[in-house]
Amino acid sequence: MALTSHLLVVLLGIAVPLLFFSRAEGGEVGVCYGRMATNLPDPATVVQLLKKNSITMVRIYDTDPTVLRSLANTGIKVTVELTNEELPSAATDQNFADQWVQNNVKAYYPATLINGVTIGNEVFKEASQLNSQLVPAMTKVQAALARLGLADAVKVTTPIAFDALKMSFPPSEGAFRDDIALSVMSPMVNFLQETGSYLMMNIYPYLAYLSTPGMSIDYLLFRPNVGVVDKNSKQTYFSLLDAQLDAVYYAMEKLPSSSLRAGGMRKLTAGGGILEVKLGESHHPTRGHHGVGTRANAQAFTDGLMSKVRGGNSGTTSNKYNRLATSAVGTPHRPNADLDVYIFELFNEDNKPEDEQDFGLFYPNQQPVYQVDFVHGAGPVQPSYCTAKATAGDAALQAALDYACGHGADCSAIQPGKPCYKPNTKLAHASYAFNDYYQKNGRASGACDFGGAGTIVNQAPSGESFGTTTIHSTVYTSGQP
């Protein structure tokens, strides 16, 4: 991670707070395990912490032998890094690349489940003198993996900071900087397509929020909001992260390519599917950053991010986040794209620059900074329900009811003559719709706001204020969608 005061050339949209929630599909959430601190637990203890919290995916910033040995036989997927310092040698010397892969990947695999190699980290930002060597280094490491029969199991990529884009809003105008678009990004995307890999982006939405006066914090934190419309595509974005991801997709599509084009755009396919974008780093600070860094905001962001990554309605996985009741998943521009993310980071690290020290999920003593459940998402895991507030007023309830029914809630049971139509009040019908929407959105806190008209309760509601939802939707009485 490298923060900068020069955040974005073009800012990412302004929204005013009101309604409502975003959408997502099933993916996987991992963590970045950095070690720039004086008081961290030893790697073996860290691995026990990972297992205890059901963390199944880890990114490290080197190939430390003790760390890699500690991760052996755990089933935890590991992405390792060929550092910026090693990159020039890998770019110019195939023998170096071969030996590096032998010593740092093959020597540990498959006991340690290494599934990715990142070539450098934020090279365009941190080591721009290496820009021209980046793709050659990726190519040589890929060739080394292929020689050892590991090219299918271990993918090569490079983490790119979001300011590699010169334009990011509206998303449809997303474009890479002129100094890297043709010379580096175009051949890189070709390489990623040809090898079945993915583009890794480091995206911190709060940076765009800080640089965009008037932007709704709800738009940043995955909470209900009115959305931001892309003037070109006419698509509405309900989360800043979705807008940023689509800016990346559009930027890739604008790159010249030897691949086929459709509608004047690059066909971003790898093995028949969309070229995937993974988040190599993303999170929200728990302190500082002009007051936006708080534990409450960090937990809200993490909650929303996990719900987005693990949400969806495809039915392809067994966890509850795979039942999101929206008509589309992924992002507005790439509705079927999965998203994997590495949360930055596992620990607060006191040897980092001051503005990077407060992103950890855990303190060095292994106590959580706030509660996160990597199986079910952020926040405590207990039955919960969403009901309408009697104080909200008919106009607010009607607006929220219309939104819920139009964005995935199954409102057929509260139609005239149907089992849950009575009592025929806005409050009862809104409570039914709110709860259906909330449960199908993985009980994410932001899915029960409805512009302030909803509230979360931990006991199954009953009576007129909830209609007969708990009778006719008995699956909700356990707190599961």
CSV table of C-alpha atoms in Angstrom, one decimal:
chain,number,residue,atom,x,y,z
A,1,MET,CA,0.0,0.0,0.0
A,2,ALA,CA,1.2,3.4,-0.8
A,3,LEU,CA,-1.0,6.4,0.1
A,4,THR,CA,-0.7,9.7,-1.7
A,5,SER,CA,-2.1,13.1,-1.5
A,6,HIS,CA,-2.5,13.1,-5.2
A,7,LEU,CA,-5.6,10.9,-5.1
A,8,LEU,CA,-7.3,10.8,-8.4
A,9,VAL,CA,-7.2,12.9,-11.5
A,10,VAL,CA,-11.0,12.7,-12.0
A,11,LEU,CA,-13.2,12.2,-8.9
A,12,LEU,CA,-15.6,9.4,-8.5
A,13,GLY,CA,-19.1,10.8,-8.3
A,14,ILE,CA,-21.2,12.7,-5.9
A,15,ALA,CA,-24.3,11.2,-4.2
A,16,VAL,CA,-26.7,12.5,-1.6
A,17,PRO,CA,-27.8,10.2,1.1
A,18,LEU,CA,-31.2,8.4,0.9
A,19,LEU,CA,-31.7,4.9,-0.6
A,20,PHE,CA,-30.4,2.1,-1.1
A,21,PHE,CA,-28.1,-1.0,-1.4
A,22,SER,CA,-25.7,-2.6,-3.9
A,23,ARG,CA,-25.2,-5.9,-5.5
A,24,ALA,CA,-22.6,-8.6,-5.7
A,25,GLU,CA,-21.7,-12.3,-6.5
A,26,GLY,CA,-19.9,-15.1,-4.8
A,27,GLY,CA,-16.1,-14.7,-4.4
A,28,GLU,CA,-13.5,-15.2,-1.7
A,29,VAL,CA,-12.1,-12.9,1.0
A,30,GLY,CA,-8.5,-13.2,2.1
A,31,VAL,CA,-6.0,-11.0,4.0
A,32,CYS,CA,-2.7,-9.3,3.4
A,33,TYR,CA,-0.2,-10.5,5.9
A,34,GLY,CA,2.4,-7.8,6.3
A,35,ARG,CA,5.1,-7.9,8.9
A,36,MET,CA,6.4,-4.3,9.3
A,37,ALA,CA,6.0,-4.2,13.0
A,38,THR,CA,8.1,-4.8,16.1
A,39,ASN,CA,5.6,-6.8,18.2
A,40,LEU,CA,3.9,-9.3,15.9
A,41,PRO,CA,3.3,-12.9,16.9
A,42,ASP,CA,5.5,-15.5,15.2
A,43,PRO,CA,4.3,-17.0,11.9
A,44,ALA,CA,3.2,-20.3,13.5
A,45,THR,CA,1.0,-18.4,15.9
A,46,VAL,CA,-0.3,-16.3,13.0
A,47,VAL,CA,-1.3,-19.4,11.1
A,48,GLN,CA,-3.3,-20.6,14.1
A,49,LEU,CA,-5.0,-17.2,14.1
A,50,LEU,CA,-5.8,-17.6,10.4
A,51,LYS,CA,-7.3,-21.0,10.9
A,52,LYS,CA,-9.2,-20.0,14.0
A,53,ASN,CA,-10.9,-17.3,11.9
A,54,SER,CA,-11.5,-19.5,8.9
A,55,ILE,CA,-9.3,-17.3,6.7
A,56,THR,CA,-8.5,-19.3,3.6
A,57,MET,CA,-6.5,-16.9,1.4
A,58,VAL,CA,-3.4,-14.9,2.3
A,59,ARG,CA,-1.1,-12.5,0.4
A,60,ILE,CA,2.4,-12.0,1.6
A,61,TYR,CA,4.9,-9.4,0.4
A,62,ASP,CA,8.0,-11.7,0.0
A,63,THR,CA,8.8,-15.4,0.2
A,64,ASP,CA,9.9,-15.6,3.8
A,65,PRO,CA,10.8,-19.3,4.4
A,66,THR,CA,9.5,-19.4,8.0
A,67,VAL,CA,6.1,-18.0,6.9
A,68,LEU,CA,5.8,-20.4,3.9
A,69,ARG,CA,6.8,-23.4,6.1
A,70,SER,CA,4.2,-22.4,8.7
A,71,LEU,CA,1.5,-22.3,6.1
A,72,ALA,CA,2.3,-25.8,4.9
A,73,ASN,CA,-0.5,-28.4,5.1
A,74,THR,CA,-3.1,-25.9,6.1
A,75,GLY,CA,-5.1,-25.6,2.9
A,76,ILE,CA,-4.7,-21.8,3.0
A,77,LYS,CA,-4.0,-20.4,-0.5
A,78,VAL,CA,-0.9,-18.2,-0.6
A,79,THR,CA,0.1,-15.5,-3.0
A,80,VAL,CA,3.8,-14.7,-2.8
A,81,GLU,CA,5.8,-11.7,-4.2
A,82,LEU,CA,8.8,-11.3,-6.3
A,83,THR,CA,9.8,-7.9,-4.9
A,84,ASN,CA,10.5,-4.6,-6.8
A,85,GLU,CA,14.2,-5.1,-5.9
A,86,GLU,CA,14.3,-8.5,-7.6
A,87,LEU,CA,12.3,-7.4,-10.6
A,88,PRO,CA,15.1,-6.2,-12.8
A,89,SER,CA,17.0,-9.5,-12.5
A,90,ALA,CA,13.9,-11.5,-13.4
A,91,ALA,CA,13.2,-9.2,-16.4
A,92,THR,CA,16.6,-9.7,-17.9
A,93,ASP,CA,17.7,-13.1,-16.9
A,94,GLN,CA,15.7,-16.3,-17.4
A,95,ASN,CA,18.1,-18.3,-15.3
A,96,PHE,CA,17.4,-15.9,-12.4
A,97,ALA,CA,13.6,-16.4,-12.9
A,98,ASP,CA,14.0,-20.1,-13.1
A,99,GLN,CA,16.0,-20.3,-9.9
A,100,TRP,CA,13.7,-17.9,-8.1
A,101,VAL,CA,10.7,-20.1,-8.9
A,102,GLN,CA,12.6,-23.2,-7.9
A,103,ASN,CA,13.6,-21.8,-4.6
A,104,ASN,CA,10.5,-19.8,-3.6
A,105,VAL,CA,7.6,-21.7,-5.2
A,106,LYS,CA,8.5,-25.3,-6.2
A,107,ALA,CA,10.4,-25.8,-2.9
A,108,TYR,CA,7.2,-25.3,-0.9
A,109,TYR,CA,4.5,-26.4,-3.3
A,110,PRO,CA,2.1,-28.3,-2.9
A,111,ALA,CA,2.4,-28.6,0.9
A,112,THR,CA,2.2,-24.8,1.0
A,113,LEU,CA,-0.7,-24.1,-1.4
A,114,ILE,CA,1.0,-21.3,-3.4
A,115,ASN,CA,-1.5,-20.2,-6.1
A,116,GLY,CA,-0.1,-16.8,-7.2
A,117,VAL,CA,3.0,-14.8,-7.7
A,118,THR,CA,2.9,-11.1,-7.8
A,119,ILE,CA,5.7,-9.4,-9.8
A,120,GLY,CA,6.5,-6.3,-7.7
A,121,ASN,CA,4.0,-4.2,-5.9
A,122,GLU,CA,2.5,-0.9,-7.3
A,123,VAL,CA,5.5,-0.6,-9.7
A,124,PHE,CA,4.0,2.4,-11.6
A,125,LYS,CA,3.8,4.3,-8.3
A,126,GLU,CA,6.7,3.0,-6.3
A,127,ALA,CA,9.3,2.1,-8.9
A,128,SER,CA,8.3,3.7,-12.2
A,129,GLN,CA,11.9,3.3,-13.5
A,130,LEU,CA,11.0,-0.4,-13.8
A,131,ASN,CA,7.8,0.1,-15.9
A,132,SER,CA,9.4,-1.2,-19.1
A,133,GLN,CA,10.7,-4.3,-17.3
A,134,LEU,CA,7.4,-5.3,-15.6
A,135,VAL,CA,5.9,-7.4,-18.4
A,136,PRO,CA,9.2,-9.1,-19.3
A,137,ALA,CA,9.6,-10.1,-15.7
A,138,MET,CA,6.1,-11.5,-15.6
A,139,THR,CA,6.8,-13.4,-18.8
A,140,LYS,CA,10.0,-15.0,-17.6
A,141,VAL,CA,8.5,-16.0,-14.2
A,142,GLN,CA,5.5,-17.5,-16.1
A,143,ALA,CA,8.0,-19.5,-18.4
A,144,ALA,CA,9.8,-20.7,-15.3
A,145,LEU,CA,6.5,-22.0,-13.8
A,146,ALA,CA,5.7,-23.7,-17.1
A,147,ARG,CA,9.0,-25.5,-17.1
A,148,LEU,CA,8.2,-26.9,-13.7
A,149,GLY,CA,4.7,-27.9,-14.6
A,150,LEU,CA,3.1,-25.2,-12.3
A,151,ALA,CA,1.7,-22.8,-14.8
A,152,ASP,CA,-1.9,-24.0,-14.3
A,153,ALA,CA,-1.7,-24.0,-10.5
A,154,VAL,CA,0.2,-20.8,-10.0
A,155,LYS,CA,-0.8,-17.6,-11.8
A,156,VAL,CA,1.4,-14.6,-12.4
A,157,THR,CA,0.1,-11.0,-12.0
A,158,THR,CA,1.2,-7.6,-10.6
A,159,PRO,CA,-0.6,-5.3,-8.1
A,160,ILE,CA,-1.5,-2.0,-9.6
A,161,ALA,CA,-2.5,1.1,-7.7
A,162,PHE,CA,-5.8,2.8,-8.7
A,163,ASP,CA,-4.1,6.0,-9.7
A,164,ALA,CA,-2.8,4.1,-12.8
A,165,LEU,CA,-6.0,5.4,-14.3
A,166,LYS,CA,-6.0,8.9,-15.7
A,167,MET,CA,-9.8,8.9,-15.8
A,168,SER,CA,-12.1,7.1,-13.4
A,169,PHE,CA,-15.5,8.9,-13.5
A,170,PRO,CA,-17.9,8.4,-15.0
A,171,PRO,CA,-16.8,4.7,-15.0
A,172,SER,CA,-17.5,4.4,-18.8
A,173,GLU,CA,-14.7,7.0,-19.4
A,174,GLY,CA,-12.2,5.0,-17.4
A,175,ALA,CA,-8.7,5.0,-19.0
A,176,PHE,CA,-5.2,4.2,-18.1
A,177,ARG,CA,-2.5,6.9,-18.0
A,178,ASP,CA,-0.9,7.7,-21.3
A,179,ASP,CA,2.6,6.8,-20.1
A,180,ILE,CA,1.6,3.2,-19.4
A,181,ALA,CA,-1.5,2.4,-21.5
A,182,LEU,CA,0.2,1.3,-24.8
A,183,SER,CA,3.6,0.5,-23.5
A,184,VAL,CA,2.8,-1.6,-20.5
A,185,MET,CA,-1.0,-2.2,-19.9
A,186,SER,CA,-1.8,-3.4,-23.4
A,187,PRO,CA,0.8,-6.2,-23.5
A,188,MET,CA,0.1,-7.0,-19.8
A,189,VAL,CA,-3.6,-7.6,-20.4
A,190,ASN,CA,-2.7,-9.7,-23.4
A,191,PHE,CA,-0.4,-11.7,-21.2
A,192,LEU,CA,-3.0,-12.1,-18.5
A,193,GLN,CA,-5.6,-13.3,-21.1
A,194,GLU,CA,-3.2,-15.7,-22.7
A,195,THR,CA,-2.2,-17.3,-19.4
A,196,GLY,CA,-5.6,-17.4,-17.8
A,197,SER,CA,-4.5,-15.0,-15.0
A,198,TYR,CA,-6.2,-11.9,-13.6
A,199,LEU,CA,-5.6,-8.2,-13.2
A,200,MET,CA,-4.8,-7.3,-9.6
A,201,MET,CA,-5.8,-3.8,-8.4
A,202,ASN,CA,-5.2,-2.1,-5.1
A,203,ILE,CA,-8.3,0.1,-4.5
A,204,TYR,CA,-9.0,2.2,-1.4
A,205,PRO,CA,-12.4,3.8,-1.9
A,206,TYR,CA,-12.0,6.2,1.0
A,207,LEU,CA,-9.3,8.0,-0.8
A,208,ALA,CA,-11.8,9.0,-3.6
A,209,TYR,CA,-14.3,9.9,-0.9
A,210,LEU,CA,-11.8,12.3,0.8
A,211,SER,CA,-11.0,13.9,-2.5
A,212,THR,CA,-14.7,14.4,-3.6
A,213,PRO,CA,-16.5,17.1,-1.7
A,214,GLY,CA,-20.2,16.4,-1.2
A,215,MET,CA,-19.9,12.6,-1.8
A,216,SER,CA,-22.3,10.6,0.4
A,217,ILE,CA,-20.5,8.5,3.0
A,218,ASP,CA,-23.2,6.0,2.5
A,219,TYR,CA,-22.0,5.6,-1.1
A,220,LEU,CA,-18.6,4.8,0.3
A,221,LEU,CA,-19.7,2.4,3.0
A,222,PHE,CA,-22.1,0.2,1.0
A,223,ARG,CA,-25.1,1.7,2.8
A,224,PRO,CA,-28.4,2.7,1.2
A,225,ASN,CA,-28.1,5.8,-1.1
A,226,VAL,CA,-29.7,7.3,-4.1
A,227,GLY,CA,-26.9,6.2,-6.4
A,228,VAL,CA,-24.7,7.9,-8.9
A,229,VAL,CA,-25.6,7.7,-12.6
A,230,ASP,CA,-23.0,7.3,-15.4
A,231,LYS,CA,-24.0,9.9,-17.9
A,232,ASN,CA,-22.8,7.8,-20.8
A,233,SER,CA,-23.9,4.2,-19.9
A,234,LYS,CA,-27.0,5.4,-17.9
A,235,GLN,CA,-26.1,2.8,-15.4
A,236,THR,CA,-26.6,3.6,-11.7
A,237,TYR,CA,-24.0,2.9,-9.1
A,238,PHE,CA,-24.9,2.3,-5.5
A,239,SER,CA,-21.3,1.8,-4.2
A,240,LEU,CA,-18.1,3.7,-4.9
A,241,LEU,CA,-16.2,0.4,-5.2
A,242,ASP,CA,-18.4,-0.8,-8.0
A,243,ALA,CA,-17.8,2.5,-9.9
A,244,GLN,CA,-14.1,2.1,-9.4
A,245,LEU,CA,-14.1,-1.5,-10.6
A,246,ASP,CA,-16.1,-0.7,-13.7
A,247,ALA,CA,-13.7,2.2,-14.4
A,248,VAL,CA,-10.9,-0.5,-14.5
A,249,TYR,CA,-13.0,-2.7,-16.8
A,250,TYR,CA,-13.7,0.1,-19.2
A,251,ALA,CA,-10.0,1.2,-19.1
A,252,MET,CA,-9.0,-2.4,-20.1
A,253,GLU,CA,-11.5,-2.4,-22.9
A,254,LYS,CA,-10.0,0.8,-24.4
A,255,LEU,CA,-6.6,-0.8,-24.7
A,256,PRO,CA,-5.5,-1.8,-28.2
A,257,SER,CA,-5.2,-5.6,-28.5
A,258,SER,CA,-4.5,-8.3,-31.0
A,259,SER,CA,-7.6,-10.1,-29.7
A,260,LEU,CA,-11.0,-9.9,-31.3
A,261,ARG,CA,-13.2,-6.8,-30.7
A,262,ALA,CA,-16.9,-6.5,-30.2
A,263,GLY,CA,-18.6,-3.2,-30.5
A,264,GLY,CA,-15.3,-1.5,-30.8
A,265,MET,CA,-14.1,-2.9,-27.5
A,266,ARG,CA,-11.5,-5.5,-26.4
A,267,LYS,CA,-13.1,-8.8,-25.7
A,268,LEU,CA,-11.8,-9.4,-22.2
A,269,THR,CA,-11.9,-13.1,-22.1
A,270,ALA,CA,-9.6,-15.7,-20.6
A,271,GLY,CA,-10.6,-19.3,-21.1
A,272,GLY,CA,-14.0,-18.3,-22.3
A,273,GLY,CA,-14.8,-16.0,-19.4
A,274,ILE,CA,-14.4,-12.4,-18.3
A,275,LEU,CA,-10.8,-11.4,-17.5
A,276,GLU,CA,-11.1,-11.2,-13.7
A,277,VAL,CA,-10.1,-8.2,-11.6
A,278,LYS,CA,-9.0,-9.2,-8.1
A,279,LEU,CA,-8.5,-6.7,-5.3
A,280,GLY,CA,-4.9,-7.1,-4.1
A,281,GLU,CA,-5.6,-4.6,-1.3
A,282,SER,CA,-8.7,-2.9,-0.1
A,283,HIS,CA,-9.9,-1.7,3.3
A,284,HIS,CA,-10.8,1.3,5.4
A,285,PRO,CA,-8.8,2.9,8.2
A,286,THR,CA,-9.9,2.8,11.8
A,287,ARG,CA,-8.3,6.1,12.8
A,288,GLY,CA,-7.3,9.4,11.3
A,289,HIS,CA,-7.7,10.5,7.7
A,290,HIS,CA,-9.7,13.7,8.4
A,291,GLY,CA,-12.1,11.9,10.7
A,292,VAL,CA,-13.3,9.3,8.2
A,293,GLY,CA,-11.1,6.7,9.8
A,294,THR,CA,-13.2,5.2,12.7
A,295,ARG,CA,-13.8,1.6,13.8
A,296,ALA,CA,-17.5,2.0,13.1
A,297,ASN,CA,-16.8,3.1,9.5
A,298,ALA,CA,-14.2,0.4,9.0
A,299,GLN,CA,-16.6,-2.3,10.2
A,300,ALA,CA,-19.4,-0.9,8.0
A,301,PHE,CA,-17.0,-1.0,5.0
A,302,THR,CA,-15.8,-4.5,5.8
A,303,ASP,CA,-19.4,-5.7,6.3
A,304,GLY,CA,-20.4,-4.2,3.0
A,305,LEU,CA,-17.4,-5.5,1.2
A,306,MET,CA,-17.8,-9.1,2.5
A,307,SER,CA,-21.5,-9.0,1.6
A,308,LYS,CA,-20.6,-7.9,-1.9
A,309,VAL,CA,-17.9,-10.4,-2.4
A,310,ARG,CA,-19.9,-13.3,-1.1
A,311,GLY,CA,-23.3,-12.3,-2.2
A,312,GLY,CA,-25.2,-13.3,-5.3
A,313,ASN,CA,-28.1,-15.5,-6.4
A,314,SER,CA,-26.4,-18.0,-8.6
A,315,GLY,CA,-26.7,-20.9,-6.2
A,316,THR,CA,-23.2,-22.1,-6.9
A,317,THR,CA,-21.9,-22.0,-3.3
A,318,SER,CA,-23.5,-23.1,-0.1
A,319,ASN,CA,-22.9,-20.0,2.1
A,320,LYS,CA,-25.7,-17.6,2.7
A,321,TYR,CA,-24.1,-14.8,0.8
A,322,ASN,CA,-24.9,-16.7,-2.4
A,323,ARG,CA,-28.6,-15.7,-2.2
A,324,LEU,CA,-28.6,-12.0,-3.0
A,325,ALA,CA,-32.0,-11.1,-4.5
A,326,THR,CA,-31.0,-8.7,-7.2
A,327,SER,CA,-31.5,-9.1,-10.9
A,328,ALA,CA,-27.8,-8.7,-11.5
A,329,VAL,CA,-24.5,-9.5,-9.7
A,330,GLY,CA,-21.0,-8.3,-10.0
A,331,THR,CA,-20.9,-4.7,-11.2
A,332,PRO,CA,-23.3,-2.8,-13.4
A,333,HIS,CA,-20.9,-3.1,-16.4
A,334,ARG,CA,-19.7,-6.6,-15.5
A,335,PRO,CA,-22.8,-8.2,-13.9
A,336,ASN,CA,-21.5,-11.8,-13.9
A,337,ALA,CA,-17.9,-11.1,-12.7
A,338,ASP,CA,-16.8,-12.7,-9.5
A,339,LEU,CA,-14.7,-10.6,-7.1
A,340,ASP,CA,-11.9,-11.9,-4.8
A,341,VAL,CA,-10.4,-9.5,-2.4
A,342,TYR,CA,-7.4,-9.3,0.0
A,343,ILE,CA,-8.3,-7.1,3.0
A,344,PHE,CA,-5.4,-4.8,3.9
A,345,GLU,CA,-4.4,-6.0,6.4
A,346,LEU,CA,-4.2,-8.7,9.0
A,347,PHE,CA,-2.4,-6.6,11.8
A,348,ASN,CA,-1.9,-3.0,12.7
A,349,GLU,CA,1.8,-2.5,11.9
A,350,ASP,CA,3.7,0.2,13.8
A,351,ASN,CA,6.7,0.3,11.5
A,352,LYS,CA,4.6,1.5,8.6
A,353,PRO,CA,4.1,5.2,7.8
A,354,GLU,CA,1.7,6.8,10.2
A,355,ASP,CA,-1.2,6.9,7.7
A,356,GLU,CA,-0.9,3.2,7.0
A,357,GLN,CA,-0.7,1.9,10.6
A,358,ASP,CA,-4.5,1.6,11.3
A,359,PHE,CA,-5.9,-0.8,8.7
A,360,GLY,CA,-5.5,-4.1,10.6
A,361,LEU,CA,-8.3,-6.5,11.5
A,362,PHE,CA,-6.3,-7.5,14.6
A,363,TYR,CA,-4.0,-5.9,17.1
A,364,PRO,CA,-0.5,-7.5,17.5
A,365,ASN,CA,-1.8,-9.2,20.6
A,366,GLN,CA,-4.3,-11.0,18.3
A,367,GLN,CA,-7.3,-9.3,19.7
A,368,PRO,CA,-9.8,-8.1,17.0
A,369,VAL,CA,-9.9,-4.4,16.2
A,370,TYR,CA,-13.6,-5.1,15.6
A,371,GLN,CA,-15.6,-8.3,15.1
A,372,VAL,CA,-15.2,-9.9,11.7
A,373,ASP,CA,-16.5,-13.4,10.8
A,374,PHE,CA,-14.8,-14.8,7.7
A,375,VAL,CA,-17.5,-17.4,7.3
A,376,HIS,CA,-20.5,-15.1,7.6
A,377,GLY,CA,-19.1,-11.6,7.3
A,378,ALA,CA,-18.4,-8.7,9.6
A,379,GLY,CA,-20.1,-8.2,12.9
A,380,PRO,CA,-21.4,-10.7,15.4
A,381,VAL,CA,-23.2,-13.8,14.1
A,382,GLN,CA,-26.7,-14.0,15.6
A,383,PRO,CA,-30.2,-14.1,14.4
A,384,SER,CA,-31.4,-10.6,13.2
A,385,TYR,CA,-34.3,-9.1,11.4
A,386,CYS,CA,-35.2,-5.9,9.7
A,387,THR,CA,-38.4,-4.1,10.6
A,388,ALA,CA,-39.9,-0.8,9.6
A,389,LYS,CA,-39.9,2.1,12.0
A,390,ALA,CA,-43.4,3.4,13.0
A,391,THR,CA,-41.9,6.9,13.3
A,392,ALA,CA,-40.7,6.9,9.7
A,393,GLY,CA,-44.0,8.3,8.2
A,394,ASP,CA,-46.0,7.0,5.3
A,395,ALA,CA,-44.1,8.8,2.6
A,396,ALA,CA,-40.7,7.4,3.7
A,397,LEU,CA,-42.2,3.9,4.2
A,398,GLN,CA,-43.8,3.9,0.7
A,399,ALA,CA,-40.5,5.0,-0.9
A,400,ALA,CA,-38.6,2.4,0.9
A,401,LEU,CA,-41.2,-0.3,0.2
A,402,ASP,CA,-41.2,0.5,-3.5
A,403,TYR,CA,-37.4,0.2,-3.5
A,404,ALA,CA,-37.3,-3.1,-1.6
A,405,CYS,CA,-39.9,-4.7,-3.8
A,406,GLY,CA,-38.2,-3.4,-7.0
A,407,HIS,CA,-34.7,-4.6,-6.0
A,408,GLY,CA,-35.1,-8.2,-5.0
A,409,ALA,CA,-37.5,-8.5,-2.1
A,410,ASP,CA,-40.3,-11.0,-2.8
A,411,CYS,CA,-43.4,-9.0,-2.2
A,412,SER,CA,-45.9,-11.4,-3.8
A,413,ALA,CA,-47.1,-12.5,-0.3
A,414,ILE,CA,-48.3,-9.0,0.6
A,415,GLN,CA,-50.5,-8.5,-2.5
A,416,PRO,CA,-54.3,-8.4,-2.1
A,417,GLY,CA,-55.7,-11.9,-1.4
A,418,LYS,CA,-52.2,-13.3,-0.6
A,419,PRO,CA,-51.3,-14.9,2.8
A,420,CYS,CA,-49.5,-11.9,4.2
A,421,TYR,CA,-51.6,-9.1,2.9
A,422,LYS,CA,-53.2,-8.5,6.2
A,423,PRO,CA,-52.9,-6.3,8.2
A,424,ASN,CA,-53.1,-4.0,5.2
A,425,THR,CA,-50.9,-1.2,6.6
A,426,LYS,CA,-47.8,0.4,5.1
A,427,LEU,CA,-45.9,-0.4,8.3
A,428,ALA,CA,-46.7,-4.1,8.2
A,429,HIS,CA,-46.1,-4.4,4.4
A,430,ALA,CA,-42.8,-2.4,4.7
A,431,SER,CA,-41.6,-4.6,7.5
A,432,TYR,CA,-42.3,-7.7,5.5
A,433,ALA,CA,-40.4,-6.3,2.4
A,434,PHE,CA,-37.6,-4.9,4.5
A,435,ASN,CA,-36.9,-8.2,6.2
A,436,ASP,CA,-37.0,-10.2,2.9
A,437,TYR,CA,-34.6,-7.7,1.3
A,438,TYR,CA,-32.3,-7.7,4.4
A,439,GLN,CA,-32.2,-11.5,4.7
A,440,LYS,CA,-31.4,-11.9,1.0
A,441,ASN,CA,-28.6,-9.4,1.2
A,442,GLY,CA,-26.8,-11.5,3.8
A,443,ARG,CA,-28.1,-9.4,6.8
A,444,ALA,CA,-25.6,-6.7,5.9
A,445,SER,CA,-26.2,-3.7,8.1
A,446,GLY,CA,-26.6,-1.4,5.2
A,447,ALA,CA,-29.4,-3.5,3.8
A,448,CYS,CA,-31.7,-2.4,6.7
A,449,ASP,CA,-31.3,1.3,6.5
A,450,PHE,CA,-33.9,2.4,3.9
A,451,GLY,CA,-33.1,6.0,4.4
A,452,GLY,CA,-33.6,5.7,8.1
A,453,ALA,CA,-36.9,3.8,7.8
A,454,GLY,CA,-35.6,0.4,8.9
A,455,THR,CA,-34.1,-0.9,12.1
A,456,ILE,CA,-32.4,-4.2,13.0
A,457,VAL,CA,-33.8,-6.3,15.8
A,458,ASN,CA,-32.4,-9.6,17.3
A,459,GLN,CA,-35.7,-11.2,18.2
A,460,ALA,CA,-38.1,-12.5,15.6
A,461,PRO,CA,-40.8,-9.9,15.3
A,462,SER,CA,-44.5,-10.7,15.5
A,463,GLY,CA,-47.8,-9.0,15.5
A,464,GLU,CA,-49.1,-6.2,13.3
A,465,SER,CA,-45.9,-4.3,13.0
A,466,PHE,CA,-44.4,-7.2,11.1
A,467,GLY,CA,-47.4,-8.5,9.4
A,468,THR,CA,-47.3,-12.3,9.2
A,469,THR,CA,-43.8,-12.6,7.8
A,470,THR,CA,-42.5,-14.8,10.6
A,471,ILE,CA,-45.3,-17.3,9.9
A,472,HIS,CA,-45.1,-17.4,6.1
A,473,SER,CA,-41.3,-17.0,5.8
A,474,THR,CA,-40.3,-19.4,8.5
A,475,VAL,CA,-36.9,-19.8,7.0
A,476,TYR,CA,-36.1,-16.4,8.6
A,477,THR,CA,-36.9,-17.4,12.1
A,478,SER,CA,-33.4,-18.9,12.5
A,479,GLY,CA,-31.8,-15.7,11.3
A,480,GLN,CA,-30.7,-17.3,8.0
A,481,PRO,CA,-31.7,-16.1,4.6
